[in-house]
Short mmCIF file of C-alpha atoms in Angstrom, two decimals:
data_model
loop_
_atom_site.label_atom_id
_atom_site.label_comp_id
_atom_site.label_asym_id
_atom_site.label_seq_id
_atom_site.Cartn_x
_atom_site.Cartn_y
_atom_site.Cartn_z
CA UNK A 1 22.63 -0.43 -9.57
CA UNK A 2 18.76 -0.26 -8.73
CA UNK A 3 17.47 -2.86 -6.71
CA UNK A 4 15.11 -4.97 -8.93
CA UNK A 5 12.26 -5.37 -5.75
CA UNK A 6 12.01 -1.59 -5.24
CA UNK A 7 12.22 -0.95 -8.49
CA UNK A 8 9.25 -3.22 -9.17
CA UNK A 9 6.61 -2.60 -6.50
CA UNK A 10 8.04 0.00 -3.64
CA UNK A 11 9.38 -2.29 -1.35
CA UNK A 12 12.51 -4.59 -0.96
CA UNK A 13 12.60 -7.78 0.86
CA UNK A 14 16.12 -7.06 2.35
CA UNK A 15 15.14 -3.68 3.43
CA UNK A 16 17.53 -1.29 4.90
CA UNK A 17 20.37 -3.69 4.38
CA UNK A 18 19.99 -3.60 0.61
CA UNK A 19 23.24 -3.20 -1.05
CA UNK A 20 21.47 -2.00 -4.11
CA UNK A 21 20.13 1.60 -4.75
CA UNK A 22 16.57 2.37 -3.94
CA UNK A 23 14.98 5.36 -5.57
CA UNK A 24 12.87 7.76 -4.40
CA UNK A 25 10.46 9.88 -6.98
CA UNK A 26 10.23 13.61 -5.89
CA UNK A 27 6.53 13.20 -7.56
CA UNK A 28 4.10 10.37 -7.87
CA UNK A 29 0.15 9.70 -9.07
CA UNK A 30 0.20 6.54 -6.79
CA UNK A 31 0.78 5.82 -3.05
CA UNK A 32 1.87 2.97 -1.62
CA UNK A 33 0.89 2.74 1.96
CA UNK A 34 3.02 0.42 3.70
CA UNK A 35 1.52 -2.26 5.93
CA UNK A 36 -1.39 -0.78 6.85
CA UNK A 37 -3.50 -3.70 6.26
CA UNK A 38 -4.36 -5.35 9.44
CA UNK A 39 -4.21 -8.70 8.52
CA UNK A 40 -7.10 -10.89 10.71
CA UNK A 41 -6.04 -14.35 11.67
CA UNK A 42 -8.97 -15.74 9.16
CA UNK A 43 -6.93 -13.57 6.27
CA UNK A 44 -3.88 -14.77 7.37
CA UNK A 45 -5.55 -18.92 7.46
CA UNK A 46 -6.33 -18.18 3.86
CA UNK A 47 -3.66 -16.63 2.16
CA UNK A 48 -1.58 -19.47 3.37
CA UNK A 49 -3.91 -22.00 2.03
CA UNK A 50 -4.81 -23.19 5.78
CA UNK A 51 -7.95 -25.11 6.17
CA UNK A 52 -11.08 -22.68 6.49
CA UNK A 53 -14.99 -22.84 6.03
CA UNK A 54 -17.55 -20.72 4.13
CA UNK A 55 -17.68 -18.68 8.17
CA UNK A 56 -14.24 -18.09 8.20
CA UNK A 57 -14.32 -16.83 4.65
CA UNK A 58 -17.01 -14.54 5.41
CA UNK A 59 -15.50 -13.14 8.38
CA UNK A 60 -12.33 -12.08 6.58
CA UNK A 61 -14.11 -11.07 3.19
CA UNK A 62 -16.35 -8.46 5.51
CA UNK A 63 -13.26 -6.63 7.28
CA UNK A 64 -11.39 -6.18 3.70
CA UNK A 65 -14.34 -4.81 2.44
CA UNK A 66 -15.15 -2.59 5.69
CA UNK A 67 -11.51 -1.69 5.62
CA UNK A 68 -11.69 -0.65 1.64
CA UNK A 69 -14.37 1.31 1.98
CA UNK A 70 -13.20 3.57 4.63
CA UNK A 71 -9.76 4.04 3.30
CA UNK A 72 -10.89 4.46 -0.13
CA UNK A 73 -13.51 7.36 1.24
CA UNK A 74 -10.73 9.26 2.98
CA UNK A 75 -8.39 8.96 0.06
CA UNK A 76 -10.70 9.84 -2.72
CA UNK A 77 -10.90 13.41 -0.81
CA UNK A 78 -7.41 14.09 -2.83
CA UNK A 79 -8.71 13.00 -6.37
CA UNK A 80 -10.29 10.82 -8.52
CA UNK A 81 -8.88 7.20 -7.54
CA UNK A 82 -8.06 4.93 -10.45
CA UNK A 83 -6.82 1.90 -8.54
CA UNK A 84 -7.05 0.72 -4.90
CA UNK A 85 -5.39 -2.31 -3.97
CA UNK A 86 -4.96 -4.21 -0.79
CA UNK A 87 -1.85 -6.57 -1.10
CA UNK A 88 -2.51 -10.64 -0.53
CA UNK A 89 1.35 -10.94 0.37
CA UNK A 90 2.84 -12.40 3.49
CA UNK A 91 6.37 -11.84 2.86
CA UNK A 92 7.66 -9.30 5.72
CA UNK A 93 8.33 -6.53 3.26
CA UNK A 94 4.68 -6.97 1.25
CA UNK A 95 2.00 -7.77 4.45
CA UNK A 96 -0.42 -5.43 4.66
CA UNK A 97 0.46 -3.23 2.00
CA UNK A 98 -2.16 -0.82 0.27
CA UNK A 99 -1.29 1.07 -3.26
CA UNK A 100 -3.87 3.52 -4.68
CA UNK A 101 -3.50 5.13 -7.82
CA UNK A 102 -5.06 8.75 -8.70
CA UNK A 103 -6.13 9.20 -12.46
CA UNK A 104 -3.97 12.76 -11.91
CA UNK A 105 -0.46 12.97 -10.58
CA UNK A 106 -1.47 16.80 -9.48
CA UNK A 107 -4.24 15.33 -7.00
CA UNK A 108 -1.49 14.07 -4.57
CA UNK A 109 0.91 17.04 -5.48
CA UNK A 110 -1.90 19.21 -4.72
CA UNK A 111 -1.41 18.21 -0.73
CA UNK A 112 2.17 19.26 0.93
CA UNK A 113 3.14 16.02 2.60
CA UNK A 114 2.35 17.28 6.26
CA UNK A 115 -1.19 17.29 5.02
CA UNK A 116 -1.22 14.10 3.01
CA UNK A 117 -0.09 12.36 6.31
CA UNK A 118 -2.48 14.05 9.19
CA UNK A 119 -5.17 13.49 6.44
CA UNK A 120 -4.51 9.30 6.65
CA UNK A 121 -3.61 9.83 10.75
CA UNK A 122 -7.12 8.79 11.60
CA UNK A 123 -7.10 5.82 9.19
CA UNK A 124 -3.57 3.86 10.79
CA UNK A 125 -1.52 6.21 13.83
CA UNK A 126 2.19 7.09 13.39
CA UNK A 127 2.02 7.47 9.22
CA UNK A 128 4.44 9.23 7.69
CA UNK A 129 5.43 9.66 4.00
CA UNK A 130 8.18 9.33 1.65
CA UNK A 131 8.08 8.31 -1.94
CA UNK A 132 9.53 5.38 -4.21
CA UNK A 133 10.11 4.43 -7.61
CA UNK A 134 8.47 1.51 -9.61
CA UNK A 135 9.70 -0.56 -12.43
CA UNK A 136 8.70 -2.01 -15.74
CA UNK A 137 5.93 -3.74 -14.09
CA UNK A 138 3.74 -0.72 -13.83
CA UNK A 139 5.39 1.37 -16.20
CA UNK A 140 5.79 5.04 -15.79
CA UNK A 141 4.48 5.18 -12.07
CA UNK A 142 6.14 5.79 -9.19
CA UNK A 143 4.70 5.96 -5.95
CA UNK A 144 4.60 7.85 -2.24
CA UNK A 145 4.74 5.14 0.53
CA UNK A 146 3.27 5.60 3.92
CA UNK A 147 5.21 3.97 6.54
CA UNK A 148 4.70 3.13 10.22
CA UNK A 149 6.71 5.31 12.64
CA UNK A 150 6.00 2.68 15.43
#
């Protein structure tokens, strides 16, 4: 039986210890990088509905927009990017996730995954790849993840 999490966005909340089958796509147009968002303490204030000012706000809105741009530089040098999102989650298995979408599944198959990881090595150390199936929510996609080896 597949495990409904995975199956919907790449990632399980009981991780390794999931008695349910998570499965991994041998090709993908979409990667999901796994928490490679660092989270500042303003981001973190906000997403859980702390207290903050218009300073605070501004702060956090200027490194996920710093941190967009860069990532979204170095990973539209494998294709055309269709979607780039940076995950507002603070469950253990969602925090700092990052899932970008290509407009062509070739542009990531294009790249052995050796390559596809030194590429992102600048961008968050110890990456490596391995890929994951999504559900019904995004229909017909499945994705690569990036995880942290530390």
């Amino acid at each position: 039986v597949n495990c409904p999490f995975y199956f919907k966005i790449g990632a399980c909340r009981n991780g390794d210890q999931c008695n349910r089958l998570h499965n991994r796509p041998t090709m993908s147009q979409t990667l999901l990088l796994s928490h490679m968002y660092p989270n500042t303490p303003e981001a973190l204030a906000l997403a859980n509905d702390e207290p903050w000012d218009d300073d605070m706000y501004d702060r956090a809105q200027q490194h996920l927009e710093a941190f967009y741009v860069e990532v979204f530089l170095e990973l539209a040098n494998y294709g055309e990017i269709e979607d780039l999102v940076v995950v507002d989650n603070l469950c253990d298995h969602m925090i700092g996730n990052v899932y970008v979408k290509y407009y062509h599944e070739d542009s990531l198959m294009s790249n052995s995954k050796s390559s596809r990881t030194s590429a992102l090595v600048h961008l968050q150390p110890w990456l490596m790849s391995e890929s994951v199936a999504m559900g019904s929510s995004w229909p017909q996609i499945s994705f690569y993840v990036i995880v942290l080896l530390a």
